[in-house]
Amino acid sequence: MTSDKITAPAVRARKKTGPKLAVLTAYDATMAALLDEGGADVLLVGDSLGTVIAGQPNTLSVTIEQICYHGRAVLAATRRAHVVGDMPFMSYQVCADKAVEAAGAMLREGGFEAVKLEGGEVVAEQIRRIVSVGIPVMGHIGLTPQSVHAMGGYRVQGRTPDARAQLVRDARAVEQSGAYSVVLEGIPADLAREITASIDIPTIGIGAGPHCDGQVLVCYDFLGMTRGPEPRFVKHFAELGEAVLAATRAYVSEVRDGSFPTPRHSYSSAQTVSPPADPEAPHGAPS
Ligand code: KIV
């Protein structure tokens, strides 16, 4: 482990020390290397991969094997960021024993440094048991995408007095069960402020306003690569979707008119002795 590697205790300590936690999702090695080099504190291999990678309408079909496959790729390319894996739907809800086994498999097969699971009071026992075997747990309350059907869609949560009170209880239950941080998704900003002030573990917001101890966004969203309508909490920090479209159009046009490849991008048969290896070339690429 490098000396500047961010650990679960270091994430927890940021509640008191700051700065705020900058969290992004990642699903592959190329993206993870860039986000890590850019200074993201935490990379989350979210079950959002069901929608953004697999193109499914929701996250419910994601499996532990899929999360672990993407986790290994992200871990392989990450030097500094803390890497968390999302526990898939029905891998932890049934009972605490199954939850411990699933969390263990995620560390063993995926290499994760912590797991995240959705729910408050109803999964308190699962969190407590997973933490008791030495696996750090990040909670996730508010708009919990694995409950999309129960919520009747992806709707902001905590807008009635009862729902607000329940979310405050959920946050306390997650903290008291031993979680080291908690995601607050899709709740009013003033409720997120109240929860953030009432617990001693960092809150990481997504669609929960500016008062959390950190923020998380899906990497394709913050890079402007997602097509179609987006929730209001998404901010584009780049317009890579437009850049990909422009690059693809240019490539298609150059292939069609023959201006790519040029001699610069071609090999000649005259060269008989291999030149020194190009340190910039990817492994296995001919130079
Ligand atoms: O699955 C995911 O990517 C998430 C974050 C957006 C919080 O749960």
Short mmCIF file of C-alpha atoms and ligand atoms in Angstrom, two decimals:
data_model
loop_
_atom_site.label_atom_id
_atom_site.label_comp_id
_atom_site.label_asym_id
_atom_site.label_seq_id
_atom_site.Cartn_x
_atom_site.Cartn_y
_atom_site.Cartn_z
CA MET A 1 0.00 0.00 0.00
CA THR A 2 1.46 3.41 -0.94
CA SER A 3 1.78 5.92 1.89
CA ASP A 4 -0.82 8.26 0.42
CA LYS A 5 -3.37 5.45 -0.12
CA ILE A 6 -6.80 6.48 1.21
CA THR A 7 -8.26 3.92 3.60
CA ALA A 8 -11.68 3.49 5.22
CA PRO A 9 -10.47 5.06 8.52
CA ALA A 10 -9.01 7.97 6.53
CA VAL A 11 -12.37 8.48 4.82
CA ARG A 12 -14.10 8.49 8.20
CA ALA A 13 -11.58 10.98 9.63
CA ARG A 14 -12.37 13.48 6.86
CA LYS A 15 -15.62 14.29 8.69
CA LYS A 16 -13.50 16.17 11.24
CA THR A 17 -10.40 17.12 9.26
CA GLY A 18 -11.85 17.88 5.82
CA PRO A 19 -11.46 18.54 2.95
CA LYS A 20 -14.76 17.29 1.61
CA LEU A 21 -14.67 13.89 -0.04
CA ALA A 22 -14.71 13.84 -3.85
CA VAL A 23 -16.20 10.50 -4.90
CA LEU A 24 -16.79 9.20 -8.44
CA THR A 25 -17.95 5.92 -9.87
CA ALA A 26 -15.56 3.91 -12.05
CA TYR A 27 -15.99 0.63 -13.89
CA ASP A 28 -12.79 0.04 -15.87
CA ALA A 29 -9.03 0.45 -15.60
CA THR A 30 -8.60 3.26 -18.14
CA MET A 31 -11.15 5.52 -16.46
CA ALA A 32 -10.01 4.57 -12.95
CA ALA A 33 -6.41 5.53 -13.72
CA LEU A 34 -7.52 8.97 -14.90
CA LEU A 35 -9.90 9.64 -11.99
CA ASP A 36 -7.27 8.46 -9.50
CA GLU A 37 -4.57 10.66 -11.05
CA GLY A 38 -7.05 13.55 -11.03
CA GLY A 39 -7.37 13.24 -7.26
CA ALA A 40 -10.70 11.51 -6.62
CA ASP A 41 -10.67 10.30 -3.01
CA VAL A 42 -12.99 7.34 -3.45
CA LEU A 43 -13.85 5.28 -6.55
CA LEU A 44 -17.14 3.44 -6.28
CA VAL A 45 -17.79 0.45 -8.52
CA GLY A 46 -21.49 1.15 -8.35
CA ASP A 47 -24.28 -1.17 -9.35
CA SER A 48 -25.12 1.74 -11.64
CA LEU A 49 -23.00 -0.35 -14.01
CA GLY A 50 -26.26 -2.18 -14.71
CA THR A 51 -27.55 0.94 -16.45
CA VAL A 52 -24.45 2.78 -17.73
CA ILE A 53 -22.37 -0.27 -18.75
CA ALA A 54 -24.96 -2.99 -19.40
CA GLY A 55 -27.71 -0.69 -20.73
CA GLN A 56 -30.42 -2.13 -18.49
CA PRO A 57 -33.37 -0.02 -17.27
CA ASN A 58 -32.34 -0.37 -13.61
CA THR A 59 -29.69 -1.89 -11.32
CA LEU A 60 -31.61 -5.00 -10.28
CA SER A 61 -29.98 -7.53 -12.62
CA VAL A 62 -26.40 -6.79 -11.50
CA THR A 63 -24.55 -9.77 -10.00
CA ILE A 64 -21.66 -10.12 -7.57
CA GLU A 65 -19.59 -11.60 -10.43
CA GLN A 66 -20.15 -8.48 -12.55
CA ILE A 67 -19.27 -6.11 -9.70
CA CYS A 68 -16.11 -8.14 -8.96
CA TYR A 69 -15.06 -8.24 -12.63
CA HIS A 70 -15.24 -4.45 -12.81
CA GLY A 71 -13.73 -4.12 -9.34
CA ARG A 72 -10.60 -6.03 -10.36
CA ALA A 73 -10.18 -3.72 -13.34
CA VAL A 74 -10.58 -0.58 -11.21
CA LEU A 75 -8.30 -1.87 -8.44
CA ALA A 76 -5.59 -2.76 -10.96
CA ALA A 77 -5.36 0.86 -12.10
CA THR A 78 -5.92 2.71 -8.82
CA ARG A 79 -3.01 3.85 -6.67
CA ARG A 80 -4.37 6.39 -4.19
CA ALA A 81 -8.18 6.33 -4.11
CA HIS A 82 -10.16 4.13 -1.73
CA VAL A 83 -12.13 1.58 -3.80
CA VAL A 84 -15.64 0.54 -2.75
CA GLY A 85 -17.89 -2.10 -4.32
CA ASP A 86 -21.68 -1.93 -4.37
CA MET A 87 -23.45 -4.99 -2.99
CA PRO A 88 -25.93 -6.13 -5.67
CA PHE A 89 -29.68 -6.46 -5.18
CA MET A 90 -30.57 -9.52 -3.05
CA SER A 91 -26.97 -10.24 -2.10
CA TYR A 92 -27.52 -8.87 1.43
CA GLN A 93 -31.25 -8.28 2.02
CA VAL A 94 -32.28 -11.85 2.92
CA CYS A 95 -30.29 -12.25 6.15
CA ALA A 96 -27.08 -11.22 7.89
CA ASP A 97 -25.38 -14.58 7.22
CA LYS A 98 -25.85 -14.23 3.47
CA ALA A 99 -24.76 -10.59 3.64
CA VAL A 100 -21.49 -11.51 5.38
CA GLU A 101 -20.79 -14.22 2.79
CA ALA A 102 -21.53 -11.87 -0.10
CA ALA A 103 -19.40 -9.06 1.35
CA GLY A 104 -16.56 -11.55 1.91
CA ALA A 105 -16.80 -12.72 -1.70
CA MET A 106 -16.57 -9.13 -2.88
CA LEU A 107 -13.32 -8.58 -1.00
CA ARG A 108 -11.94 -11.98 -2.00
CA GLU A 109 -12.97 -12.01 -5.69
CA GLY A 110 -13.14 -8.30 -6.44
CA GLY A 111 -10.34 -7.04 -4.21
CA PHE A 112 -12.55 -4.28 -2.80
CA GLU A 113 -11.49 -2.29 0.25
CA ALA A 114 -15.08 -1.75 1.46
CA VAL A 115 -18.64 -2.54 0.42
CA LYS A 116 -21.69 -0.30 0.08
CA LEU A 117 -25.26 -1.39 0.68
CA GLU A 118 -28.64 0.31 0.54
CA GLY A 119 -31.06 0.78 3.43
CA GLY A 120 -31.24 2.09 6.99
CA GLU A 121 -32.85 0.46 10.02
CA VAL A 122 -33.93 -2.60 8.01
CA VAL A 123 -30.32 -3.57 7.18
CA ALA A 124 -28.74 -2.49 10.49
CA GLU A 125 -28.08 -6.09 11.50
CA GLN A 126 -26.44 -6.85 8.15
CA ILE A 127 -24.14 -3.82 8.52
CA ARG A 128 -23.24 -4.79 12.09
CA ARG A 129 -22.35 -8.36 11.12
CA ILE A 130 -20.31 -7.39 8.04
CA VAL A 131 -18.38 -4.81 10.08
CA SER A 132 -17.82 -7.42 12.82
CA VAL A 133 -15.79 -9.60 10.43
CA GLY A 134 -13.53 -6.69 9.52
CA ILE A 135 -15.14 -5.40 6.33
CA PRO A 136 -15.78 -1.64 6.20
CA VAL A 137 -19.34 -0.72 5.17
CA MET A 138 -20.57 2.44 3.46
CA GLY A 139 -24.31 2.93 3.96
CA HIS A 140 -26.73 4.38 1.39
CA ILE A 141 -30.09 5.90 2.35
CA GLY A 142 -32.74 8.16 0.79
CA LEU A 143 -33.39 7.36 -2.85
CA THR A 144 -32.17 3.76 -2.94
CA PRO A 145 -32.24 2.61 -6.60
CA GLN A 146 -32.61 -1.09 -5.69
CA SER A 147 -36.06 -0.16 -4.30
CA VAL A 148 -37.12 1.52 -7.55
CA HIS A 149 -40.37 -0.44 -7.77
CA ALA A 150 -41.31 0.17 -4.12
CA MET A 151 -40.65 3.91 -4.55
CA GLY A 152 -42.72 4.02 -7.78
CA GLY A 153 -39.73 5.35 -9.73
CA TYR A 154 -36.62 7.39 -8.96
CA ARG A 155 -38.26 9.96 -6.70
CA VAL A 156 -36.85 12.41 -4.17
CA GLN A 157 -37.34 10.92 -0.70
CA GLY A 158 -37.91 12.52 2.72
CA ARG A 159 -40.41 15.19 1.72
CA THR A 160 -43.03 14.46 4.40
CA PRO A 161 -42.46 14.86 8.17
CA ASP A 162 -42.74 11.08 8.70
CA ALA A 163 -40.35 10.29 5.87
CA ARG A 164 -37.88 12.88 7.18
CA ALA A 165 -37.98 11.41 10.67
CA GLN A 166 -37.48 7.91 9.27
CA LEU A 167 -34.41 9.02 7.30
CA VAL A 168 -32.88 10.62 10.40
CA ARG A 169 -33.42 7.30 12.22
CA ASP A 170 -31.98 5.40 9.26
CA ALA A 171 -28.82 7.52 9.28
CA ARG A 172 -28.36 6.92 13.02
CA ALA A 173 -28.95 3.17 12.58
CA VAL A 174 -26.32 3.02 9.83
CA GLU A 175 -23.83 4.91 12.00
CA GLN A 176 -24.57 2.88 15.15
CA SER A 177 -24.18 -0.38 13.22
CA GLY A 178 -20.57 0.58 12.51
CA ALA A 179 -20.61 2.01 8.98
CA TYR A 180 -17.72 4.40 8.27
CA SER A 181 -19.66 6.67 5.88
CA VAL A 182 -23.08 6.96 4.30
CA VAL A 183 -24.38 8.03 0.90
CA LEU A 184 -27.40 10.34 1.01
CA GLU A 185 -29.18 10.16 -2.35
CA GLY A 186 -32.11 12.21 -3.62
CA ILE A 187 -33.23 14.03 -0.48
CA PRO A 188 -33.92 17.73 0.24
CA ALA A 189 -30.80 19.78 1.00
CA ASP A 190 -32.05 20.88 4.42
CA LEU A 191 -32.67 17.28 5.48
CA ALA A 192 -29.17 16.32 4.32
CA ARG A 193 -27.80 19.19 6.41
CA GLU A 194 -29.74 17.97 9.48
CA ILE A 195 -28.50 14.38 9.00
CA THR A 196 -24.92 15.51 8.37
CA ALA A 197 -24.96 17.49 11.62
CA SER A 198 -26.51 14.63 13.60
CA ILE A 199 -24.03 11.80 12.89
CA ASP A 200 -20.27 11.38 13.32
CA ILE A 201 -19.56 9.61 10.03
CA PRO A 202 -19.18 11.49 6.74
CA THR A 203 -22.22 11.89 4.51
CA ILE A 204 -21.62 11.68 0.77
CA GLY A 205 -24.37 13.37 -1.21
CA ILE A 206 -25.84 12.79 -4.64
CA GLY A 207 -28.83 14.98 -5.28
CA ALA A 208 -28.72 15.93 -1.59
CA GLY A 209 -27.44 19.51 -1.78
CA PRO A 210 -24.23 21.20 -0.65
CA HIS A 211 -24.16 20.48 3.09
CA CYS A 212 -22.84 16.90 2.96
CA ASP A 213 -19.26 15.97 3.87
CA GLY A 214 -18.63 14.87 0.29
CA GLN A 215 -20.25 14.41 -3.10
CA VAL A 216 -20.52 11.49 -5.52
CA LEU A 217 -21.38 11.47 -9.22
CA VAL A 218 -21.50 8.77 -11.87
CA CYS A 219 -18.37 9.24 -14.01
CA TYR A 220 -20.21 9.31 -17.37
CA ASP A 221 -22.56 11.98 -15.99
CA PHE A 222 -19.88 14.36 -14.72
CA LEU A 223 -17.95 13.95 -17.99
CA GLY A 224 -21.02 14.84 -20.06
CA MET A 225 -21.16 11.45 -21.80
CA THR A 226 -24.71 10.46 -20.84
CA ARG A 227 -27.27 10.86 -23.66
CA GLY A 228 -30.84 11.93 -22.99
CA PRO A 229 -32.46 13.68 -20.04
CA GLU A 230 -30.51 13.86 -16.79
CA PRO A 231 -31.48 14.56 -13.18
CA ARG A 232 -31.01 18.16 -12.02
CA PHE A 233 -28.19 17.26 -9.62
CA VAL A 234 -25.87 16.30 -12.51
CA LYS A 235 -23.26 18.87 -13.50
CA HIS A 236 -21.07 18.37 -16.57
CA PHE A 237 -17.44 19.10 -15.74
CA ALA A 238 -16.54 18.33 -19.36
CA GLU A 239 -18.42 17.64 -22.62
CA LEU A 240 -16.78 14.36 -23.57
CA GLY A 241 -19.98 13.12 -25.20
CA GLU A 242 -19.70 15.91 -27.79
CA ALA A 243 -15.95 15.23 -28.13
CA VAL A 244 -16.59 11.51 -28.80
CA LEU A 245 -19.23 12.36 -31.40
CA ALA A 246 -16.93 14.83 -33.18
CA ALA A 247 -14.00 12.38 -33.09
CA THR A 248 -16.16 9.54 -34.43
CA ARG A 249 -17.48 11.70 -37.28
CA ALA A 250 -13.90 12.75 -38.18
CA TYR A 251 -12.68 9.13 -38.07
CA VAL A 252 -15.56 7.88 -40.22
CA SER A 253 -14.92 10.62 -42.75
CA GLU A 254 -11.12 9.99 -42.94
CA VAL A 255 -11.57 6.22 -43.27
CA ARG A 256 -14.10 6.74 -46.04
CA ASP A 257 -12.04 9.27 -48.01
CA GLY A 258 -8.76 7.37 -47.44
CA SER A 259 -6.93 10.17 -45.57
CA PHE A 260 -6.42 7.80 -42.60
CA PRO A 261 -4.10 5.97 -42.21
CA THR A 262 -1.15 7.96 -43.57
CA PRO A 263 2.42 6.60 -43.97
CA ARG A 264 3.00 7.86 -40.41
CA HIS A 265 0.50 5.27 -39.16
CA SER A 266 1.75 2.42 -41.42
CA TYR A 267 4.63 -0.10 -41.35
CA SER A 268 7.19 -0.51 -44.11
CA SER A 269 8.62 -3.91 -45.09
CA ALA A 270 12.14 -2.41 -45.29
CA GLN A 271 12.68 -2.44 -41.53
CA THR A 272 14.43 -5.71 -40.61
CA VAL A 273 15.87 -4.91 -37.14
CA SER A 274 13.42 -4.17 -34.33
CA PRO A 275 13.81 -0.62 -33.01
CA PRO A 276 14.15 -0.10 -29.25
CA ALA A 277 10.85 -0.64 -27.42
CA ASP A 278 8.69 2.47 -27.23
CA PRO A 279 8.01 3.08 -23.52
CA GLU A 280 4.76 4.84 -24.46
CA ALA A 281 3.35 1.87 -26.38
CA PRO A 282 0.74 -0.33 -24.70
CA HIS A 283 1.88 -3.84 -23.82
CA GLY A 284 1.88 -6.12 -26.83
CA ALA A 285 1.61 -3.33 -29.40
CA PRO A 286 3.98 -3.64 -32.37
CA SER A 287 6.26 -0.59 -32.61
O1 KIV B 1 -24.52 2.68 -8.06
C1 KIV B 1 -24.03 3.82 -7.92
O2 KIV B 1 -23.31 4.32 -8.78
C2 KIV B 1 -24.33 4.54 -6.69
C3 KIV B 1 -23.90 5.97 -6.57
C4 KIV B 1 -24.42 6.84 -7.61
C5 KIV B 1 -24.12 6.49 -5.22
O3 KIV B 1 -24.89 3.97 -5.80
#
